[in-house]
Coordinates of C-alpha atoms in Angstrom, one line a residue:
Chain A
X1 CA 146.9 -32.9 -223.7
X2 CA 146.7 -30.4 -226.2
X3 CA 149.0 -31.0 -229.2
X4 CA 150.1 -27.1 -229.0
X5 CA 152.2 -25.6 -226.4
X6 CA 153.5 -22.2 -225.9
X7 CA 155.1 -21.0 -229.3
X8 CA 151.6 -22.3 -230.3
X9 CA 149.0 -21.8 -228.7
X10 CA 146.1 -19.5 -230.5
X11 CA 145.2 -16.7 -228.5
X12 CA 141.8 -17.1 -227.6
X13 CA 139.0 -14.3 -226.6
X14 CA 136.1 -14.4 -223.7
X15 CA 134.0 -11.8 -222.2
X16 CA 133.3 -11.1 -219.0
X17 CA 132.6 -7.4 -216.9
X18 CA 132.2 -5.9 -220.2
X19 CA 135.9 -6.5 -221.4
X20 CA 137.0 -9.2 -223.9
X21 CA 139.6 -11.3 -222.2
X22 CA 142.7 -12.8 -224.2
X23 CA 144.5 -15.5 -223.3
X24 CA 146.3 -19.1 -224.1
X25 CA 145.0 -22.3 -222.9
X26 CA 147.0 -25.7 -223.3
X27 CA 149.1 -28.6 -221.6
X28 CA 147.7 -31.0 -219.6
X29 CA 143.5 -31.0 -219.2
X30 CA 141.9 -32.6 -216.3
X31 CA 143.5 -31.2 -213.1
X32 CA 143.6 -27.9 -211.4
X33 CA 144.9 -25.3 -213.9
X34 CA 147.6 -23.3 -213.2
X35 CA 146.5 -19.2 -213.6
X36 CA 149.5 -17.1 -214.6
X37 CA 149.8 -13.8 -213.6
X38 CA 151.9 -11.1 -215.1
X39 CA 154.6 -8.7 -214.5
X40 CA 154.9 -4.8 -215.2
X41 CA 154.6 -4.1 -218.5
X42 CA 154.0 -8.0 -219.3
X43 CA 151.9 -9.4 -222.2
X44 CA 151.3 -13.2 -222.4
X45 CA 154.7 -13.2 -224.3
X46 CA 156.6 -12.0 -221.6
X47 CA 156.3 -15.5 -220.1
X48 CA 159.3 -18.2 -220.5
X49 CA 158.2 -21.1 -222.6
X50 CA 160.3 -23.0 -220.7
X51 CA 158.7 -22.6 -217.7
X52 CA 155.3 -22.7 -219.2
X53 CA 155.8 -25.4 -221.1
X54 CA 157.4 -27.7 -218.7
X55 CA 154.6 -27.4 -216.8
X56 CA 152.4 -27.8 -219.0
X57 CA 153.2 -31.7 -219.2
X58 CA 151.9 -32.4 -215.5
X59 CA 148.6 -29.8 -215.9
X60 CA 146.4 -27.4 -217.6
X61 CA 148.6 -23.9 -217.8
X62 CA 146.6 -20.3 -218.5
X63 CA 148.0 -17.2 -219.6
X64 CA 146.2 -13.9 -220.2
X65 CA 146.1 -10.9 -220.3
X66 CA 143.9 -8.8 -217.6
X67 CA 141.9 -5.9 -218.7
X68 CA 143.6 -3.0 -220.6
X69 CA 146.5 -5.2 -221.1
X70 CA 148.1 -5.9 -224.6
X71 CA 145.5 -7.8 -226.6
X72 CA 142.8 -7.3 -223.8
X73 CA 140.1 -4.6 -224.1
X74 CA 138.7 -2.0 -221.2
X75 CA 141.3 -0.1 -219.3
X76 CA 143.8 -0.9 -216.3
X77 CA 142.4 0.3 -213.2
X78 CA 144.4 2.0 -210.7
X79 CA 143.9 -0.7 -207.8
X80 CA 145.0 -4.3 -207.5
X81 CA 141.6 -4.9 -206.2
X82 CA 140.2 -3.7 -209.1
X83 CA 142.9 -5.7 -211.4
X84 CA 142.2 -9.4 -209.0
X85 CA 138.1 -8.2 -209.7
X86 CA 139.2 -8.7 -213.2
X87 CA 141.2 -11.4 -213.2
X88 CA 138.2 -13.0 -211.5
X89 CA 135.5 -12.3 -213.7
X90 CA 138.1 -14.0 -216.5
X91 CA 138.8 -16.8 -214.6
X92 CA 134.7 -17.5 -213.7
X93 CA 134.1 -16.8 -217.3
X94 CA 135.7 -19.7 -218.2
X95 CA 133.6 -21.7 -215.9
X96 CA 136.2 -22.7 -213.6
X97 CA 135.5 -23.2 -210.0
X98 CA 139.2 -23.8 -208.9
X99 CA 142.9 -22.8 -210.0
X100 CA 146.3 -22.7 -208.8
X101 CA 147.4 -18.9 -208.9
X102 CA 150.6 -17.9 -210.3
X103 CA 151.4 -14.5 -209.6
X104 CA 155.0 -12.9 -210.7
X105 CA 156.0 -9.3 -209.7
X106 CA 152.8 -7.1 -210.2
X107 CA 150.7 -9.9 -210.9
X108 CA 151.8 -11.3 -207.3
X109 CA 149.5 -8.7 -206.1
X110 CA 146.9 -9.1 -208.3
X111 CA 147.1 -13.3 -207.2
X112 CA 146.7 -12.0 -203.3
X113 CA 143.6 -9.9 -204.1
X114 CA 142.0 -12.7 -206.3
X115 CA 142.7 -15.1 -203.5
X116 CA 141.8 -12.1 -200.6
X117 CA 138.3 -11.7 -202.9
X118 CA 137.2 -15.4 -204.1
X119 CA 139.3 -17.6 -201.4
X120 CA 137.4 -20.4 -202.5
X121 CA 139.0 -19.8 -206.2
X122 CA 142.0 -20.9 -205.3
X123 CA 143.6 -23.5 -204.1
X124 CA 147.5 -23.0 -203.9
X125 CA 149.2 -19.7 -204.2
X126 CA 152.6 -19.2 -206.2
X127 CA 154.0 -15.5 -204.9
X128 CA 157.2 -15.0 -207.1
X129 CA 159.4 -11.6 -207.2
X130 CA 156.8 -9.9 -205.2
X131 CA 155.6 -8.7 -202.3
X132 CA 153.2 -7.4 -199.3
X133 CA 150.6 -4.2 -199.1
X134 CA 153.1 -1.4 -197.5
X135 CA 156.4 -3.5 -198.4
X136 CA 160.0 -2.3 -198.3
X137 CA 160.3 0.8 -201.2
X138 CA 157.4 -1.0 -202.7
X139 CA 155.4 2.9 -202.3
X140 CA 158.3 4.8 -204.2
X141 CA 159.5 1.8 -206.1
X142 CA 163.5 1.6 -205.8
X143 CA 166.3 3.9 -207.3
X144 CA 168.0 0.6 -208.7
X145 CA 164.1 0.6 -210.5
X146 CA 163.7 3.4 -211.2
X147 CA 167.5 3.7 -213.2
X148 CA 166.6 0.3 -214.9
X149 CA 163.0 1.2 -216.2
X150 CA 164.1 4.9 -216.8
X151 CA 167.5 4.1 -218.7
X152 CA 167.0 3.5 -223.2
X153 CA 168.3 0.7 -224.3
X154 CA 169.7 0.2 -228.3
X155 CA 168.0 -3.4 -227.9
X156 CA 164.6 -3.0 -226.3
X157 CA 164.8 -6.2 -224.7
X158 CA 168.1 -5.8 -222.7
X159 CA 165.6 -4.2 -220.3
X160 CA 164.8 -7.3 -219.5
X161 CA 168.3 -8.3 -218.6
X162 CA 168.4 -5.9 -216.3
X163 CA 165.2 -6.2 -214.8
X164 CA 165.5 -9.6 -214.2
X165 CA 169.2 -11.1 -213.7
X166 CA 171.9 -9.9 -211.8
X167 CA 174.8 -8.4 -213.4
X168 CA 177.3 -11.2 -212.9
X169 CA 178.6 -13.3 -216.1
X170 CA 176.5 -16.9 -215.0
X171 CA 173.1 -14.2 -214.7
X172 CA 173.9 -12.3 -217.9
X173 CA 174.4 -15.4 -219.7
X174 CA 171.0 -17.7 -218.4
X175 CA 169.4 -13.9 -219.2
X176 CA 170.4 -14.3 -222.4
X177 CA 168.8 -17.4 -223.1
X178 CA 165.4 -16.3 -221.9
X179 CA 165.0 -13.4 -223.8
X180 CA 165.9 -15.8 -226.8
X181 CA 163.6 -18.1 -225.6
X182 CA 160.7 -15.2 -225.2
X183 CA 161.2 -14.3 -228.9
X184 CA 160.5 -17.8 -230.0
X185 CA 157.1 -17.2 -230.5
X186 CA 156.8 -16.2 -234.2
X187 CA 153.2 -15.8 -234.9
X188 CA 149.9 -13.9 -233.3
X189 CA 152.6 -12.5 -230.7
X190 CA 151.3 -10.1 -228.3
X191 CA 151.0 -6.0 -228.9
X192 CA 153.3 -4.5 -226.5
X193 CA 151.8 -2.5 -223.2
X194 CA 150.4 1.0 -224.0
X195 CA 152.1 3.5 -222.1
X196 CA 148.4 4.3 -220.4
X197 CA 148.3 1.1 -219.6
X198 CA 152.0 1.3 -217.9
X199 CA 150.9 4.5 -216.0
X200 CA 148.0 2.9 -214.4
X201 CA 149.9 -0.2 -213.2
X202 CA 152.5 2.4 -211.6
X203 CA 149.6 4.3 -210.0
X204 CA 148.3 0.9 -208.6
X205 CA 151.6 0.2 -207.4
X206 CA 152.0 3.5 -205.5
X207 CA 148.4 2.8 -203.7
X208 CA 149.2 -0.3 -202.9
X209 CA 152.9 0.5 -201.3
X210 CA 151.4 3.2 -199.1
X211 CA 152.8 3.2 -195.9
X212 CA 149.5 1.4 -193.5
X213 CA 149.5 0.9 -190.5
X214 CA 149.0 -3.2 -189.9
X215 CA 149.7 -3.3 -193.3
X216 CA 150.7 -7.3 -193.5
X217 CA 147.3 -8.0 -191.0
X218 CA 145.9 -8.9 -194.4
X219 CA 148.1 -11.4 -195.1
X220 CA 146.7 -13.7 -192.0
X221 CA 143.3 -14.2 -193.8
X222 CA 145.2 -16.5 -196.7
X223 CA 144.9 -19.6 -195.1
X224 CA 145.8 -21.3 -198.8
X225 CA 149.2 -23.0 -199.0
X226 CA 151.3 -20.2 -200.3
X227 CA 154.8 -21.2 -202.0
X228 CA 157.1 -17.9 -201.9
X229 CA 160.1 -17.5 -204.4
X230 CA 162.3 -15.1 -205.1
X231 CA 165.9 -14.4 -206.7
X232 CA 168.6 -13.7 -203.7
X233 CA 169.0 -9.7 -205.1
X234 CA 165.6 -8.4 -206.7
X235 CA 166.4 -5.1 -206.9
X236 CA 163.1 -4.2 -208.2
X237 CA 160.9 -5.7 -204.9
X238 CA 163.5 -5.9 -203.3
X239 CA 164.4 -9.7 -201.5
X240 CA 162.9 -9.0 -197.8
X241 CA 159.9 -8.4 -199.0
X242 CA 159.6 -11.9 -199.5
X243 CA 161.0 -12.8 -196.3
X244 CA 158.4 -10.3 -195.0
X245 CA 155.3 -12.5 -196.7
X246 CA 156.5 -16.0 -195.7
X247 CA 157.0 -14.6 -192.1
X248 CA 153.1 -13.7 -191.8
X249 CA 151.5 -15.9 -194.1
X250 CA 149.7 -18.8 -191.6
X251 CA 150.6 -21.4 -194.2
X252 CA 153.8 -20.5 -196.5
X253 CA 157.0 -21.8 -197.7
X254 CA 159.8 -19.5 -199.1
X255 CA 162.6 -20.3 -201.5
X256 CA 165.5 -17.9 -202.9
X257 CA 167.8 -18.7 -205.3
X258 CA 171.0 -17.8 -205.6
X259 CA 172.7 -14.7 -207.4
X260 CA 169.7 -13.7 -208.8
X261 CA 167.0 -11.2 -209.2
X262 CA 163.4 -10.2 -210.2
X263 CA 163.1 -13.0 -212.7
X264 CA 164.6 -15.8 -210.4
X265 CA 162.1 -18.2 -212.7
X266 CA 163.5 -17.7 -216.0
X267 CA 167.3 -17.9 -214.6
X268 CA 166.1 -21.9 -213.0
X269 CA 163.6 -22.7 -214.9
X270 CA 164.0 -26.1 -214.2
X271 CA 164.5 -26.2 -211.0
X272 CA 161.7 -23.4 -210.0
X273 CA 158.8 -25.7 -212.1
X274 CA 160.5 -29.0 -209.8
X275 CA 160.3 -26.6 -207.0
X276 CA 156.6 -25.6 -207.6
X277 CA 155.5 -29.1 -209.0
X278 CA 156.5 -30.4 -205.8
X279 CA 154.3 -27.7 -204.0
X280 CA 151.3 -28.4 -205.6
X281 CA 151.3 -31.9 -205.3
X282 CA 152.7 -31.8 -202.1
X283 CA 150.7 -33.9 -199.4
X284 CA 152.9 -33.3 -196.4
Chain B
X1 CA 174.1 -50.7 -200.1
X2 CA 174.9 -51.9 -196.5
X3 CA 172.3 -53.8 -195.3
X4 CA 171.6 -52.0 -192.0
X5 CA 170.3 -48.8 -191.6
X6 CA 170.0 -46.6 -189.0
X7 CA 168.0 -49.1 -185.9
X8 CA 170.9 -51.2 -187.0
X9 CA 173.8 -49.4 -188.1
X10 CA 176.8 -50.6 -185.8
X11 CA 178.9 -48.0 -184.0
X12 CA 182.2 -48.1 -184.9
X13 CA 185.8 -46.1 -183.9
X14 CA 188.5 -44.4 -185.9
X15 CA 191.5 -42.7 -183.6
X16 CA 192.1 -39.0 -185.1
X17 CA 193.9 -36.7 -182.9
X18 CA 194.4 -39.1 -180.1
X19 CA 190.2 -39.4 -180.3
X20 CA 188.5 -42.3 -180.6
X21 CA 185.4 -40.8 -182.8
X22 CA 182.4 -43.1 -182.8
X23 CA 180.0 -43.2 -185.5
X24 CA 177.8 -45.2 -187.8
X25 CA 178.0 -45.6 -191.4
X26 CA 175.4 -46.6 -193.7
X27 CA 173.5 -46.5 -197.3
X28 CA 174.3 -46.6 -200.7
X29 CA 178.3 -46.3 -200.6
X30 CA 179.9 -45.0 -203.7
X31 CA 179.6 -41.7 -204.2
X32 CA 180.1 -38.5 -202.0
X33 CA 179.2 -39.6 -198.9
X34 CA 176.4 -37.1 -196.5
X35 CA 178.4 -36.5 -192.9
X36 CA 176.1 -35.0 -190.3
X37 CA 176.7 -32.7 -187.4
X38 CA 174.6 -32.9 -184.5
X39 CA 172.9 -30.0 -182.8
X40 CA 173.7 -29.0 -178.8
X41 CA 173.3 -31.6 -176.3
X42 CA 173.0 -34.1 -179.1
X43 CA 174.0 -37.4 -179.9
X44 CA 173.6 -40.1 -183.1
X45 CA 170.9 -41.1 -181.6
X46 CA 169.1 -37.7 -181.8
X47 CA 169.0 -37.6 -185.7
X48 CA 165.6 -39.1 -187.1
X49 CA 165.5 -42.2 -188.9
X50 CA 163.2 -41.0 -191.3
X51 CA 165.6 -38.7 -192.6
X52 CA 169.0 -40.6 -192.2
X53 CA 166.7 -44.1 -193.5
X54 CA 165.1 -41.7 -197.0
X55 CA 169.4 -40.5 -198.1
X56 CA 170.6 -43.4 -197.3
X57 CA 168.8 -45.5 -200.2
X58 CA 170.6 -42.9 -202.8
X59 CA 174.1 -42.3 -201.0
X60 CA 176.1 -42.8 -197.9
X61 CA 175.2 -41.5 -194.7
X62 CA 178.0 -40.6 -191.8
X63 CA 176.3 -39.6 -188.2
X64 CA 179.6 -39.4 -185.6
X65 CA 179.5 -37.8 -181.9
X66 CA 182.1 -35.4 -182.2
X67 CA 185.1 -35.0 -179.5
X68 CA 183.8 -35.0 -175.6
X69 CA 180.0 -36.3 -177.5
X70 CA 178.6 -39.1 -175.9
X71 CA 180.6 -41.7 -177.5
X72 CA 183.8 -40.3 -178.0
X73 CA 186.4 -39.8 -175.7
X74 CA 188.2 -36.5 -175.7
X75 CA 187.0 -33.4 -174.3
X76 CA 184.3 -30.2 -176.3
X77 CA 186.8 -27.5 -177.4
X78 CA 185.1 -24.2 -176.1
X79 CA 185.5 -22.9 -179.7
X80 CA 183.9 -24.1 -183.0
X81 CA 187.2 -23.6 -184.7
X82 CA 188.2 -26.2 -182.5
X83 CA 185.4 -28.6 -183.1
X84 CA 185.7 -27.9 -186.6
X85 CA 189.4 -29.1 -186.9
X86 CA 188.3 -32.1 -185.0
X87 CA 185.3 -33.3 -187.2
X88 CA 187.9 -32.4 -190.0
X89 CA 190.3 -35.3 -188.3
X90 CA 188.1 -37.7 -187.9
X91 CA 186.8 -37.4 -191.7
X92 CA 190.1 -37.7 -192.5
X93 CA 191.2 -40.7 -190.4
X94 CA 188.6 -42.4 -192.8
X95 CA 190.3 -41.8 -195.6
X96 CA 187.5 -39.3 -197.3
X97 CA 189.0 -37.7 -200.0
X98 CA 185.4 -35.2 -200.3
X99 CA 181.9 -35.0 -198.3
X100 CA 178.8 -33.2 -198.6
X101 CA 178.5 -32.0 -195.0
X102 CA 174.8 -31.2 -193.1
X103 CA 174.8 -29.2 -190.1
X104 CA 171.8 -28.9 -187.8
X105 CA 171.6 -25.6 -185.2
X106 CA 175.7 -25.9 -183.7
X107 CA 176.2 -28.6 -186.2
X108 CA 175.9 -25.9 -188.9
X109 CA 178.6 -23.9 -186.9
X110 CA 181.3 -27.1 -187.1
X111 CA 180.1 -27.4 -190.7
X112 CA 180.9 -23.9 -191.5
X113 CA 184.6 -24.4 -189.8
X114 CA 185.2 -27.5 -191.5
X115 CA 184.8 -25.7 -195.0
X116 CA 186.5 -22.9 -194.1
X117 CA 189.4 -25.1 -192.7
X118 CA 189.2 -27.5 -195.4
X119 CA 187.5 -26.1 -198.6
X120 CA 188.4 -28.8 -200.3
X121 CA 187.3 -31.3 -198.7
X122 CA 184.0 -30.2 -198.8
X123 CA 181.8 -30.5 -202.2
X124 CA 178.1 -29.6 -200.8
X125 CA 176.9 -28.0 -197.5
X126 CA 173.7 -27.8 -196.0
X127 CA 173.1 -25.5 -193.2
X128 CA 169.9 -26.0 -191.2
X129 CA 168.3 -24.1 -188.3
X130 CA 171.9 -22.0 -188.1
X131 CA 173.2 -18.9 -188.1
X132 CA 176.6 -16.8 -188.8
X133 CA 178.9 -15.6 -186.7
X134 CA 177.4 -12.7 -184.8
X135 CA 173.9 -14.1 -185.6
X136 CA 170.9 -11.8 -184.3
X137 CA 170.9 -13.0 -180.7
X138 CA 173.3 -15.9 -180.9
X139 CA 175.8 -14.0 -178.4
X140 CA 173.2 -14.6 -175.3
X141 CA 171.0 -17.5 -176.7
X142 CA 167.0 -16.3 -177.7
X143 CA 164.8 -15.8 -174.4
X144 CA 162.9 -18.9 -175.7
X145 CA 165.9 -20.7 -175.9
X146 CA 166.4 -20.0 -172.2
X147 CA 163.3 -20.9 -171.0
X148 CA 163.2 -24.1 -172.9
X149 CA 166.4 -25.2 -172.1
X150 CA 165.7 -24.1 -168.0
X151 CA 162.0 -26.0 -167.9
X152 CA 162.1 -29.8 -166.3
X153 CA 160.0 -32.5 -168.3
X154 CA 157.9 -35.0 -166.6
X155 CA 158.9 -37.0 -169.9
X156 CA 162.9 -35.4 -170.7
X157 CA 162.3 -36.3 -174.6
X158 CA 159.5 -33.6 -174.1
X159 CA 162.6 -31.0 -174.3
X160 CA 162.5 -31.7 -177.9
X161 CA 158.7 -31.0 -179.0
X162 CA 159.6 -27.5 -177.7
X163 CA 163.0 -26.7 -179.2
X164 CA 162.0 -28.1 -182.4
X165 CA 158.5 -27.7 -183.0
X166 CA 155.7 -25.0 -183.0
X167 CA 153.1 -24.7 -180.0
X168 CA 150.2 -25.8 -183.0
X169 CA 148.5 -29.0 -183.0
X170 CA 150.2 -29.9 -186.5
X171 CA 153.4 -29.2 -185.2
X172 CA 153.1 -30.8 -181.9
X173 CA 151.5 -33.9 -183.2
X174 CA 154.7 -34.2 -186.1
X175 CA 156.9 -33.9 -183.2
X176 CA 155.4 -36.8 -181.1
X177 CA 156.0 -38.8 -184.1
X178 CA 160.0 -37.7 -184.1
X179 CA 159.9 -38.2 -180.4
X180 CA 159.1 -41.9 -181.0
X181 CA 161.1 -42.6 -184.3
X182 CA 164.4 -41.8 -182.6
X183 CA 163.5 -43.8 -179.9
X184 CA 162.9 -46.7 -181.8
X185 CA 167.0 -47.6 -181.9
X186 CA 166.7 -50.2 -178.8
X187 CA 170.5 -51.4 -179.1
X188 CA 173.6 -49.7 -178.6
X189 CA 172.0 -46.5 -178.4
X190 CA 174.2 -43.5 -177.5
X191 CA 174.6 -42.4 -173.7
X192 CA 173.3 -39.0 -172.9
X193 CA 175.9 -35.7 -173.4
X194 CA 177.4 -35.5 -170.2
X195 CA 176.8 -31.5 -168.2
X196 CA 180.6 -30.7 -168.8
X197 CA 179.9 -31.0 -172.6
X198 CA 176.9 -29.3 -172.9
X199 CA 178.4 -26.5 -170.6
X200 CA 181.3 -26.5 -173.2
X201 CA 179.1 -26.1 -176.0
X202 CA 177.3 -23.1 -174.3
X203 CA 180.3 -21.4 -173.8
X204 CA 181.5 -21.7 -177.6
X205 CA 178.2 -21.1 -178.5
X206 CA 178.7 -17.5 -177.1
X207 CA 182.0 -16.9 -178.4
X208 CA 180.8 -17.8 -182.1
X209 CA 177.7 -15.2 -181.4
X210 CA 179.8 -12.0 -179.7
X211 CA 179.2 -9.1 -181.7
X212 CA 182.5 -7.8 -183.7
X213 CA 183.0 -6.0 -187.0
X214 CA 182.6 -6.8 -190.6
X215 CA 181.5 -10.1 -188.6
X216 CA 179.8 -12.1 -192.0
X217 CA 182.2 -11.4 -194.3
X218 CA 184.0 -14.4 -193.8
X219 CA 180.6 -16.3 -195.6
X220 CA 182.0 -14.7 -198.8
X221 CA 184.7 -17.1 -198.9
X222 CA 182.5 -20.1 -198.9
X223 CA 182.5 -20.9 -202.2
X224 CA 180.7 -24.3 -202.1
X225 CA 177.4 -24.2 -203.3
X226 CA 175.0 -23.8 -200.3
X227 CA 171.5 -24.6 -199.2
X228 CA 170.3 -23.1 -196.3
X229 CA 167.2 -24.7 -194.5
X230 CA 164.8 -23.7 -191.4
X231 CA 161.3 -23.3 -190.3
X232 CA 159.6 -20.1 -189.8
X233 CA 159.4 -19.8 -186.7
X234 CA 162.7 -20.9 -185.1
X235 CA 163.1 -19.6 -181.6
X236 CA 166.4 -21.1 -180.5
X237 CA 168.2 -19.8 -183.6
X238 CA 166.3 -17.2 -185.0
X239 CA 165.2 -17.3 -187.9
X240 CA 166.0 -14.3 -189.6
X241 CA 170.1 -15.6 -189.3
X242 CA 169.0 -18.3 -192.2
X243 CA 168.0 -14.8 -193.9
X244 CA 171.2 -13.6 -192.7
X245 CA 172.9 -16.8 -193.9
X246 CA 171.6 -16.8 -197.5
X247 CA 172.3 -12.6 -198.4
X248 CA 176.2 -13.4 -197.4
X249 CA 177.2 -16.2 -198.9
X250 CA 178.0 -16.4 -202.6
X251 CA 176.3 -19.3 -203.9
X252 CA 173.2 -20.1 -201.6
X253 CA 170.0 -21.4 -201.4
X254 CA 167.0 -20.9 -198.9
X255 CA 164.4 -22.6 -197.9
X256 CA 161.9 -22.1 -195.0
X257 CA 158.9 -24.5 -194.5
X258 CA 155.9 -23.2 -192.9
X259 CA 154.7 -23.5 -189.0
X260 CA 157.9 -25.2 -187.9
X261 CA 160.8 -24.8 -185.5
X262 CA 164.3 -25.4 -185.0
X263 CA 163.6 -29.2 -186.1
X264 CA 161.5 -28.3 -189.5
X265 CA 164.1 -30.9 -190.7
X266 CA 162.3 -33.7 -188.5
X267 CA 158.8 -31.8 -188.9
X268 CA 158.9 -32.6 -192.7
X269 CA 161.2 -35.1 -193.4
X270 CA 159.8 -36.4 -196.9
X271 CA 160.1 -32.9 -198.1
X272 CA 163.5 -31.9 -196.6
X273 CA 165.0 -35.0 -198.0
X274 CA 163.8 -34.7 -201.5
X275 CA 165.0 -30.7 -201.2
X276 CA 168.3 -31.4 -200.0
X277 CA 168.3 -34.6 -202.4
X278 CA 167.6 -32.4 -205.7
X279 CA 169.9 -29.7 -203.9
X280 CA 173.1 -32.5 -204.1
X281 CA 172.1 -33.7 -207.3
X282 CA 171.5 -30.5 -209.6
X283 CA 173.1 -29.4 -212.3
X284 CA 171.6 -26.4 -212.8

């Protein structure tokens, strides 16, 4: 176990496809280390230390920042392939030869292309808030987006509240709490996404929405376990789209919670790292 | 704890409604005891050990054959309201103040009455391999349903390794296990549904499934916390109504387990109980 955790842990630097990698290393050495993958506009601060953290007791948990991203050099490409050929050449880098693969939002797609390009990378698949090639409004993104993202907000972070909870009081309230909770962190904190880097990730997004025809084929190749989770109203990838990816995965489990959102993770934090733990150490 | 469980557990009669209910009791008493409502054509003995045996070491476990079922006298009401009103008596008549109440397939349909006919009597509900009123194709039963139902058996247990499993090898072989755990009662066992009660079933089943207007807003006054359970592949009650299920109620959960049936319950029984145990337990 590594004494640091999440407020903690240094942010550490490799290289690999001619781009210097950053990212946070710590919990629990020995096992199958869990690969986090993040959201829109996400640094490796964006993540809830109470998620991280909790897992963190039970196995080895890595956060970090793909290419272009926040404290990582080189540029964001404008495909997810591209983005899970980086994430691979981090992940080999640092000599693993297996991980669990995290993946919320935009980095859900980025954890299906890693696992589409080096299936024998991964072992389980975690698919939170996100969604398949072609998925529901995932080519235009959706108005309820689109108003959330576009709106100003005299707190930056109450984005974040809107992104990722539902309006109701119990929602508002657990939102609350996790943007506390991501502001913990008081030292080496993340740079915030360029807005180039934003850009690219909503070009990537539009490719990889386009209307295809046997667009969820793909998803019959994963023969990994795949757990799927998502909040009961994501209005940002939106809710079916999950149903969608459990229904043609071979080998997937889905859970939604209740009046929720995007960020169904940071509003049960407990209960979603149960959830998972149970899924990777499942053995029925 | 009672000392049998359920090869052993007596069957014993309360008079509710000029009934004579039969059912078994067992497990840890004490707390809010689990009542269980069978699925079409079922009796107690159709429920698995492996799931009644795994709650039963943390709480009570109920299983009774509702009015016209197998054991008990009376008659099936051709409506769910009906049947709910009933299981709602025969609670009652033993004196339960408060139950957590699982429904499997029609069972989910009386559990759904009995919480909207007695909300408080009703802490918990779990609703697995069910559907709302009006469900996608729950007015004229699936095709599959049909032809599962219609097919002879060499072996009649055989019925159920097609209703609730998956054509796959993993499947089939979890169901040949079921097939001979809730066999392995050899006393008292239940006699078989009689053709007048299953015809009465049929016949409420397709008054619960006619198509009318505004037909799941009546799962917004379920306030009771919820989850909802199936497999992905359920072909008797589809399982896009769990979907269904889930988006209308207020405070529910989903879960659907990969390659299963209508009996993903007795596909995975270590995980289902450990879900619906953290489910009953939470706090969060």
């Amino acid at each position: 176990m590594t004494s640091h955790m999440h407020q903690a842990a240094p942010t550490q630097f490799v290289e690999a496809s001619s781009i210097r990698f950053a990212y946070r290393r710590f919990g629990k050495a020995g096992g199958v280390p869990l690969v986090f993958n993040m959201h829109f506009m996400g640094t490796m601060d964006h993540w809830d230390p109470a998620v991280t953290d909790a897992f963190a007791k039970d196995r080895e948990v890595i956060l970090f920042d793909n290419a272009g991203v926040s404290s990582s050099s080189g540029e964001v490409p404008e495909t997810f392939a591209q983005m899970g050929a980086n994430a691979m050449a981090f992940i080999k880098a640092l000599g693993l030869k297996q991980i669990d693969a995290l993946g919320f939002s935009i980095g859900g797609l980025v954890a299906q292309e890693i696992t589409l390009q080096a299936p024998d990378l991964v072992r389980r698949l975690i698919l939170v808030g996100t969604g398949p090639r072609s998925g529901e409004s995932m080519d235009t993104g959706t108005p309820e987006g689109k108003e959330i993202f576009g709106a100003t907000y005299a707190n930056p972070d109450d984005l974040w509240l809107r992104v990722h909870f539902t309006p109701s009081d119990a929602s508002q309230a657990a939102g609350r709490e996790f943007v506390k909770r991501f502001r913990l962190r008081s030292t080496n904190r993340d740079p915030e996404v360029s807005q180039a880097a934003a850009l690219a990730q909503r070009a990537a997004i539009g490719r990889w929405g386009a209307k295809r025809d046997h667009a969820w084929d793909y998803l019959k190749t994963i023969k990994q376990p795949v757990l799927v989770v998502n909040g009961s109203n994501d209005v940002i990838i939106y809710t079916i789209n999950s149903y969608i990816l459990q229904q043609n995965l071979p080998n997937a489990q889905l859970i939604i919670y209740p009046d929720s959102a995007h960020g169904s993770l940071f509003q049960y934090p407990q209960l979603f790292v149960r959830h998972v733990s149970m899924f990777l150490d499942q053995d029925q």
